[in-house]
Amino acid sequence: MGKDSAALDTADPLSTYRNEFLIPPHADGETLYLCGNSLGLQPRATRQLLVDELDYWGTLAVEGHFRGKFPWMDYHEFVRDGLAAVVGAKPAEVVAMNSLTTNLHLMMVSFYRPTAERPAILIEAGAFPSDRHAVESQIRFHGFDPADVLIELAPDEPGGTFSDAAIADAIATHGKRLALVLWPGVQYRTGQAFDLAAITRLAHAQGAVAGFDLAHAVGNLALQLHDSNADFAVWCSYKYLNSGPGAVAGAFVHERHANTDRPRFAGWWGHDKSTRFRMGPEFVPTPGADGWQLSNPPILALAPLRASLDIFQRAGMAALRERSERLTAHFDALIRARLADTLDILTPREPQRRGCQLSLRVIAGRERGRDLFAWLEARGIIGDWREPDVIRVSPTPLYNRFADAERLVSAIEAWRDAT
């Protein structure tokens, strides 16, 4: 099996992209890094792009807004096409700004418009805490009680995943009360991926808005946001987009909302670009997603996103997704073949229902799971732990190898046999 893994790496033309990333060291070798679902690795090009902007700041000062290779005045526009390609959107539908939860709040200001008859939000039970906090606070802000209008759909499949039928039934059951369906592109704990277009159709059929948190989907799935007809989506850029801790996040607003009378929290940088510097008191929003900006873009935080998106543009999202499906299937097959007595895989087996993440549960229970996690970490194998008992590993197609599956499985076998 090891030779098979090595042969797969040798034959794969995308395997060379690994060389464009800094792999953390461990002992006399390299870490086996399977945590791109939490923080992506640093592209080698990132450092120079940051140095370039520091040099412009040092030599041009305020004139850097208008001079240099990438003038700061328009800097967010230099990542627009790359973002649009990664998420399957039109360039005017995407913007890099703020953080994910900030963007979620900004989107809900515009797209969560509850009434007495239609106040409810549908989310998945066990949603990422930040999303739930944001949703609950928005509900309270509008004068409603989350106990009455926050609908949390419980998973109906083994391992905590959701059937399409359960999602459809929930939307139909609560349809007359639903103001917003807010769903993940990939569920963070289980790694389950969802059909955004299908969920959008179901929500719209009931008169509700469809929005998505794509934190674990952007740079992972071959998204088609425009064609999905979703109203909005938000994401972070520090996971699969490899843009650094706390990186600038992103937002999508479908083009049908490009010019809208929906309320929004306004800021100067969302004002129409052609008249922004007239300094008038009236807010005239820029058409498209740019109109939801508040402040001028943080240049030193956007530069790493340029480095990462360049890699994505050269590799191609479709090709990366194809490699991801093969790579994750290889990990899945090895684990099932050699560790069936030790691990359960919670993530759906069907490629269309998962990204690259596999969520593992040690059959013997939580304490054994924690012991395995510490064992792997001590040996330079980095995944992450999610309570109550899940080890997440994410073979990321840009820098992980087929041979990494052999190293992971062999290490778990050694733990099983030694303990």
Coordinates of C-alpha atoms in Angstrom, one line a residue:
M1 CA 0.0 0.0 0.0
G2 CA 2.9 2.4 0.7
K3 CA 4.3 1.8 -2.8
D4 CA 0.9 2.4 -4.2
S5 CA 0.7 5.7 -2.3
A6 CA 4.1 6.8 -3.5
A7 CA 3.2 5.9 -7.1
L8 CA 0.0 7.9 -6.9
D9 CA 2.0 11.0 -5.8
T10 CA 4.6 10.5 -8.6
A11 CA 1.9 10.2 -11.2
D12 CA -0.1 13.2 -10.1
P13 CA 0.8 16.5 -11.9
L14 CA -0.7 18.6 -9.1
S15 CA 1.6 17.1 -6.5
T16 CA 4.3 19.7 -7.3
Y17 CA 2.1 22.5 -5.7
R18 CA 3.2 21.2 -2.3
N19 CA 6.6 22.8 -3.0
E20 CA 5.0 26.2 -2.9
F21 CA 4.1 25.9 0.8
L22 CA 6.2 26.0 4.0
I23 CA 5.8 22.6 5.7
P24 CA 6.4 22.8 9.5
P25 CA 9.4 20.8 10.6
H26 CA 9.3 17.9 13.1
A27 CA 12.4 16.3 14.6
D28 CA 14.6 15.6 11.6
G29 CA 11.8 15.7 9.1
E30 CA 8.5 17.3 8.3
T31 CA 5.2 17.5 10.2
L32 CA 2.4 15.5 8.6
Y33 CA 0.0 18.5 8.5
L34 CA -3.7 17.5 8.2
C35 CA -5.2 20.7 9.7
G36 CA -5.8 22.9 6.7
N37 CA -9.5 22.9 7.8
S38 CA -8.4 25.0 10.7
L39 CA -5.4 27.0 9.4
G40 CA -3.9 26.6 6.0
L41 CA -0.1 26.5 5.5
Q42 CA 1.8 29.5 4.4
P43 CA 2.5 29.9 0.7
R44 CA 6.2 30.6 0.1
A45 CA 5.2 33.7 -1.9
T46 CA 3.5 35.3 1.0
R47 CA 6.5 36.8 2.7
Q48 CA 7.7 38.7 -0.4
L49 CA 4.3 40.2 -1.1
L50 CA 4.2 41.5 2.5
V51 CA 7.7 42.9 2.2
D52 CA 6.7 44.6 -1.0
E53 CA 3.9 46.5 0.7
L54 CA 6.1 47.4 3.6
D55 CA 8.6 48.8 1.2
Y56 CA 5.9 50.8 -0.6
W57 CA 4.8 52.1 2.8
G58 CA 8.4 53.1 3.7
T59 CA 9.2 54.7 0.3
L60 CA 5.9 56.1 -0.8
A61 CA 3.9 56.7 2.4
V62 CA 0.5 58.1 1.6
E63 CA 1.3 58.1 -2.1
G64 CA 1.1 54.3 -2.0
H65 CA -2.6 54.7 -2.3
F66 CA -2.1 55.8 -5.9
R67 CA 1.4 54.5 -6.9
G68 CA 3.2 51.2 -6.9
K69 CA 2.4 48.0 -8.7
F70 CA -0.8 47.5 -6.7
P71 CA -2.1 50.9 -5.5
W72 CA -3.8 50.6 -2.1
M73 CA -6.9 52.6 -3.2
D74 CA -8.0 49.7 -5.4
Y75 CA -6.3 46.8 -3.5
H76 CA -9.4 44.8 -2.7
E77 CA -10.1 44.7 -6.4
F78 CA -6.9 42.8 -7.1
V79 CA -8.3 39.7 -5.3
R80 CA -11.8 40.0 -6.8
D81 CA -11.3 37.8 -9.9
G82 CA -9.5 35.1 -8.0
L83 CA -12.2 34.9 -5.3
A84 CA -14.9 34.8 -7.9
A85 CA -13.2 31.9 -9.7
V86 CA -12.8 29.9 -6.4
V87 CA -16.4 30.3 -5.4
G88 CA -18.1 30.2 -8.8
A89 CA -19.4 33.7 -8.8
K90 CA -19.3 36.8 -11.0
P91 CA -16.6 39.3 -9.9
A92 CA -19.1 41.9 -8.8
E93 CA -20.8 39.4 -6.5
V94 CA -17.8 38.9 -4.2
V95 CA -15.7 41.1 -1.9
A96 CA -12.9 40.5 0.6
M97 CA -13.5 42.3 3.8
N98 CA -13.7 42.1 7.6
S99 CA -14.0 38.7 9.4
L100 CA -16.5 36.0 8.9
T101 CA -18.8 36.8 11.8
T102 CA -18.7 40.5 11.1
N103 CA -19.8 39.7 7.5
L104 CA -22.5 37.4 8.7
H105 CA -23.9 40.2 10.8
L106 CA -23.7 42.7 7.9
M107 CA -25.5 40.2 5.7
M108 CA -28.2 39.5 8.3
V109 CA -28.8 43.3 8.7
S110 CA -29.9 43.3 5.0
F111 CA -31.3 39.8 4.6
Y112 CA -32.9 38.9 7.9
R113 CA -36.0 41.0 8.0
P114 CA -38.3 39.3 10.5
T115 CA -42.0 40.1 10.8
A116 CA -44.5 38.8 13.4
E117 CA -45.7 36.3 10.8
R118 CA -42.3 35.3 9.5
P119 CA -39.6 35.7 12.2
A120 CA -37.8 32.3 12.2
I121 CA -34.3 31.3 11.3
L122 CA -33.4 27.7 10.5
I123 CA -29.9 26.4 11.3
E124 CA -28.4 23.0 12.0
A125 CA -28.2 21.8 15.6
G126 CA -24.6 21.9 16.7
A127 CA -23.8 24.9 14.4
F128 CA -20.4 26.5 14.9
P129 CA -20.8 28.6 18.1
S130 CA -19.9 31.9 16.4
D131 CA -22.8 31.4 13.9
R132 CA -25.2 30.5 16.6
H133 CA -24.2 33.5 18.8
A134 CA -24.6 35.8 15.8
V135 CA -28.0 34.4 14.9
E136 CA -29.3 34.5 18.4
S137 CA -28.1 38.1 18.9
Q138 CA -29.8 39.2 15.6
I139 CA -33.0 37.6 16.8
R140 CA -32.9 39.4 20.1
F141 CA -31.9 42.7 18.3
H142 CA -35.1 42.5 16.4
G143 CA -37.1 42.0 19.6
F144 CA -37.8 38.3 19.3
D145 CA -37.1 35.4 21.6
P146 CA -34.7 32.8 20.2
A147 CA -36.6 30.1 22.1
D148 CA -39.5 30.9 19.9
V149 CA -38.0 31.6 16.5
L150 CA -34.6 29.9 16.3
I151 CA -35.2 26.5 14.8
E152 CA -32.3 24.0 15.2
L153 CA -32.6 20.9 13.0
A154 CA -31.2 17.8 14.7
P155 CA -29.2 15.4 12.5
D156 CA -31.1 12.3 11.6
E157 CA -28.3 10.0 10.4
P158 CA -25.7 8.0 12.3
G159 CA -22.6 10.0 13.2
G160 CA -24.5 13.3 13.3
T161 CA -25.1 13.9 9.6
F162 CA -28.3 15.2 7.8
S163 CA -30.3 13.5 5.1
D164 CA -31.6 15.7 2.3
A165 CA -35.1 14.6 3.2
A166 CA -34.7 15.9 6.8
I167 CA -33.6 19.3 5.5
A168 CA -36.4 19.5 3.0
D169 CA -39.0 18.4 5.7
A170 CA -37.8 21.1 8.1
I171 CA -38.0 23.8 5.5
A172 CA -41.5 22.7 4.4
T173 CA -42.7 22.3 8.0
H174 CA -41.6 25.7 9.1
G175 CA -41.9 27.4 5.8
K176 CA -44.6 30.0 6.6
R177 CA -42.6 31.2 9.6
L178 CA -39.1 31.2 8.0
A179 CA -37.4 34.4 7.3
L180 CA -34.0 32.9 6.7
V181 CA -32.4 29.5 6.1
L182 CA -28.7 29.8 7.2
W183 CA -26.8 26.6 6.5
P184 CA -23.1 25.6 6.2
G185 CA -21.5 24.6 3.0
V186 CA -19.6 21.9 5.0
Q187 CA -20.5 21.1 8.6
Y188 CA -17.5 21.8 10.7
R189 CA -17.7 18.8 13.0
T190 CA -18.7 16.0 10.7
G191 CA -17.3 17.3 7.4
Q192 CA -20.6 16.7 5.6
A193 CA -21.1 18.8 2.4
F194 CA -24.4 20.1 1.3
D195 CA -26.2 20.9 -2.0
L196 CA -26.5 24.7 -1.8
A197 CA -28.6 25.0 -4.9
A198 CA -31.2 22.5 -3.6
I199 CA -31.4 24.2 -0.2
T200 CA -31.8 27.5 -1.9
R201 CA -34.6 26.2 -4.1
L202 CA -36.4 24.9 -1.0
A203 CA -36.0 28.1 1.0
H204 CA -37.1 30.3 -1.9
A205 CA -40.1 28.1 -2.5
Q206 CA -41.3 29.0 1.0
G207 CA -40.6 32.7 0.6
A208 CA -37.4 32.6 2.8
V209 CA -33.9 33.9 2.2
A210 CA -31.1 31.4 1.7
G211 CA -27.7 32.3 3.2
F212 CA -24.6 30.1 3.7
D213 CA -21.5 29.9 6.0
L214 CA -18.8 28.6 3.7
A215 CA -15.9 28.7 6.1
H216 CA -15.2 25.0 5.5
A217 CA -16.3 25.0 1.9
V218 CA -14.3 27.8 0.2
G219 CA -11.2 26.4 -1.4
N220 CA -12.4 22.9 -0.6
L221 CA -15.5 22.3 -2.8
A222 CA -16.0 23.4 -6.4
L223 CA -18.6 25.9 -5.5
Q224 CA -21.0 27.5 -8.0
L225 CA -22.4 30.3 -5.9
H226 CA -24.0 32.3 -8.7
D227 CA -25.7 29.3 -10.3
S228 CA -26.9 28.2 -6.8
N229 CA -29.0 31.3 -6.7
A230 CA -28.1 31.8 -3.0
D231 CA -28.9 35.2 -1.7
F232 CA -25.7 35.6 0.3
A233 CA -22.7 33.7 1.6
V234 CA -19.8 34.5 3.9
W235 CA -16.5 32.7 4.6
C236 CA -13.1 33.0 6.2
S237 CA -9.8 32.9 4.3
Y238 CA -7.4 31.3 6.8
K239 CA -8.4 27.7 6.3
Y240 CA -8.3 26.3 2.8
L241 CA -7.5 29.7 1.3
N242 CA -4.2 29.7 3.2
S243 CA -4.2 33.4 3.9
G244 CA -2.9 33.4 7.4
P245 CA -4.3 33.6 11.0
G246 CA -7.2 36.0 11.2
A247 CA -7.1 36.6 7.5
V248 CA -9.5 38.9 5.7
A249 CA -12.8 37.1 5.2
G250 CA -15.1 37.3 2.2
A251 CA -18.8 37.7 1.2
F252 CA -21.0 36.9 -1.7
V253 CA -24.2 38.8 -2.7
H254 CA -26.1 37.5 -5.7
E255 CA -26.2 39.9 -8.6
R256 CA -30.0 40.2 -8.3
H257 CA -29.3 42.2 -5.1
A258 CA -26.7 44.4 -6.7
N259 CA -28.9 47.4 -6.5
T260 CA -31.2 46.9 -3.6
D261 CA -33.3 48.9 -1.2
R262 CA -32.7 46.5 1.6
P263 CA -31.3 48.2 4.7
R264 CA -27.6 47.9 5.5
F265 CA -25.0 49.2 7.8
A266 CA -23.2 51.7 5.7
G267 CA -19.6 52.9 5.6
W268 CA -17.5 55.1 3.4
W269 CA -15.9 52.4 1.4
G270 CA -19.3 51.0 0.4
H271 CA -20.1 54.3 -1.2
D272 CA -20.2 54.5 -5.0
K273 CA -16.5 54.6 -6.1
S274 CA -17.1 57.3 -8.7
T275 CA -18.4 59.8 -6.2
R276 CA -16.8 58.6 -2.9
F277 CA -14.3 61.4 -2.7
R278 CA -16.8 64.2 -3.1
M279 CA -17.4 63.6 0.6
G280 CA -21.1 64.1 0.4
P281 CA -23.4 63.2 3.3
E282 CA -25.8 60.9 1.4
F283 CA -24.8 57.2 1.2
V284 CA -24.9 56.0 -2.4
P285 CA -23.9 52.3 -2.4
T286 CA -21.6 50.8 -4.9
P287 CA -23.5 48.2 -6.9
G288 CA -22.7 44.6 -6.0
A289 CA -21.0 43.1 -3.0
D290 CA -18.6 46.1 -2.8
G291 CA -21.6 48.1 -1.5
W292 CA -21.4 46.2 1.8
Q293 CA -17.9 47.4 2.7
L294 CA -17.4 49.7 5.6
S295 CA -13.8 50.8 5.6
N296 CA -10.8 50.9 3.4
P297 CA -9.1 47.5 3.0
P298 CA -6.3 46.4 5.2
I299 CA -3.4 46.1 2.8
L300 CA -1.1 43.9 4.9
A301 CA -3.9 41.5 5.5
L302 CA -5.0 41.3 1.9
A303 CA -1.5 40.6 0.5
P304 CA -1.4 37.0 1.7
L305 CA -4.7 36.4 0.0
R306 CA -3.2 37.5 -3.3
A307 CA -0.4 34.9 -2.9
S308 CA -2.9 32.1 -2.2
L309 CA -5.4 33.0 -5.0
D310 CA -2.5 33.0 -7.5
I311 CA -1.9 29.3 -6.7
F312 CA -5.6 28.5 -6.9
Q313 CA -5.8 30.3 -10.3
R314 CA -2.9 28.3 -11.7
A315 CA -4.0 24.9 -10.3
G316 CA -7.7 25.4 -11.1
M317 CA -10.5 24.7 -8.7
A318 CA -12.0 21.9 -10.8
A319 CA -8.6 20.1 -11.0
L320 CA -8.0 20.6 -7.2
R321 CA -11.4 19.2 -6.4
E322 CA -10.8 16.1 -8.6
R323 CA -7.5 15.5 -6.8
S324 CA -9.2 16.1 -3.5
E325 CA -11.8 13.4 -4.1
R326 CA -9.1 10.9 -5.0
L327 CA -6.9 11.9 -2.1
T328 CA -9.7 11.8 0.5
A329 CA -10.9 8.5 -0.9
H330 CA -7.4 7.0 -0.5
F331 CA -7.3 8.1 3.2
D332 CA -10.8 6.7 3.7
A333 CA -10.0 3.4 2.1
L334 CA -6.8 2.9 4.1
I335 CA -8.6 3.7 7.4
R336 CA -11.5 1.3 6.6
A337 CA -9.2 -1.5 5.5
R338 CA -6.8 -1.4 8.4
L339 CA -8.5 0.4 11.3
A340 CA -12.1 -0.7 11.2
D341 CA -11.7 -2.2 14.7
T342 CA -10.4 1.1 16.0
L343 CA -12.1 4.1 14.2
D344 CA -15.5 5.1 13.0
I345 CA -15.6 7.6 10.1
L346 CA -18.4 10.1 10.7
T347 CA -18.1 11.9 7.4
P348 CA -20.3 10.6 4.6
R349 CA -18.6 8.1 2.3
E350 CA -20.1 9.6 -1.0
P351 CA -17.7 12.1 -2.6
Q352 CA -20.5 14.5 -3.3
R353 CA -21.4 14.6 0.3
R354 CA -18.0 15.6 1.7
G355 CA -15.0 17.8 1.1
C356 CA -11.5 16.7 2.0
Q357 CA -12.1 16.5 5.8
L358 CA -12.6 13.1 7.5
S359 CA -14.0 13.2 11.0
L360 CA -12.9 10.2 13.1
R361 CA -14.2 8.8 16.3
V362 CA -12.3 6.2 18.4
I363 CA -14.6 3.3 19.0
A364 CA -13.3 2.8 22.5
G365 CA -14.5 6.2 23.7
R366 CA -13.5 9.8 24.3
E367 CA -10.6 9.1 26.7
R368 CA -9.0 6.8 24.2
G369 CA -9.6 9.3 21.5
R370 CA -7.8 12.0 23.5
D371 CA -4.9 9.5 24.0
L372 CA -4.7 8.9 20.3
F373 CA -4.7 12.6 19.5
A374 CA -1.8 13.2 21.9
W375 CA 0.1 10.2 20.5
L376 CA -0.2 11.6 16.9
E377 CA 0.7 15.1 17.9
A378 CA 3.9 13.9 19.7
R379 CA 4.9 12.2 16.4
G380 CA 4.4 15.3 14.3
I381 CA 1.0 14.3 12.9
I382 CA -1.3 17.4 13.3
G383 CA -5.0 17.2 13.0
D384 CA -7.4 18.8 15.4
W385 CA -9.9 17.8 18.2
R386 CA -13.5 18.9 18.4
E387 CA -15.6 18.1 21.4
P388 CA -16.9 15.8 22.5
D389 CA -14.9 13.1 20.7
V390 CA -14.0 13.9 17.1
I391 CA -10.5 14.0 15.6
R392 CA -10.6 15.9 12.3
V393 CA -8.0 15.2 9.6
S394 CA -8.1 17.0 6.3
P395 CA -5.9 15.9 3.4
T396 CA -5.7 19.2 1.5
P397 CA -5.0 18.8 -2.2
L398 CA -2.6 21.7 -2.5
Y399 CA 0.0 20.3 -0.2
N400 CA -0.9 16.8 1.2
R401 CA 0.2 13.6 -0.4
F402 CA -1.2 10.2 -1.0
A403 CA 1.8 8.9 1.0
D404 CA 0.5 10.9 4.0
A405 CA -2.3 8.3 4.4
E406 CA 0.2 5.5 5.0
R407 CA 2.0 7.6 7.6
L408 CA -1.2 8.4 9.4
V409 CA -2.6 4.9 9.4
S410 CA 0.7 3.3 10.4
A411 CA 0.9 5.7 13.4
I412 CA -2.6 4.8 14.5
E413 CA -1.8 1.1 14.1
A414 CA 1.3 1.5 16.3
W415 CA -0.8 3.3 19.0
R416 CA -3.5 0.6 18.9
D417 CA -0.9 -2.2 19.2
A418 CA 1.2 -0.4 21.9
T419 CA -1.7 0.7 24.2

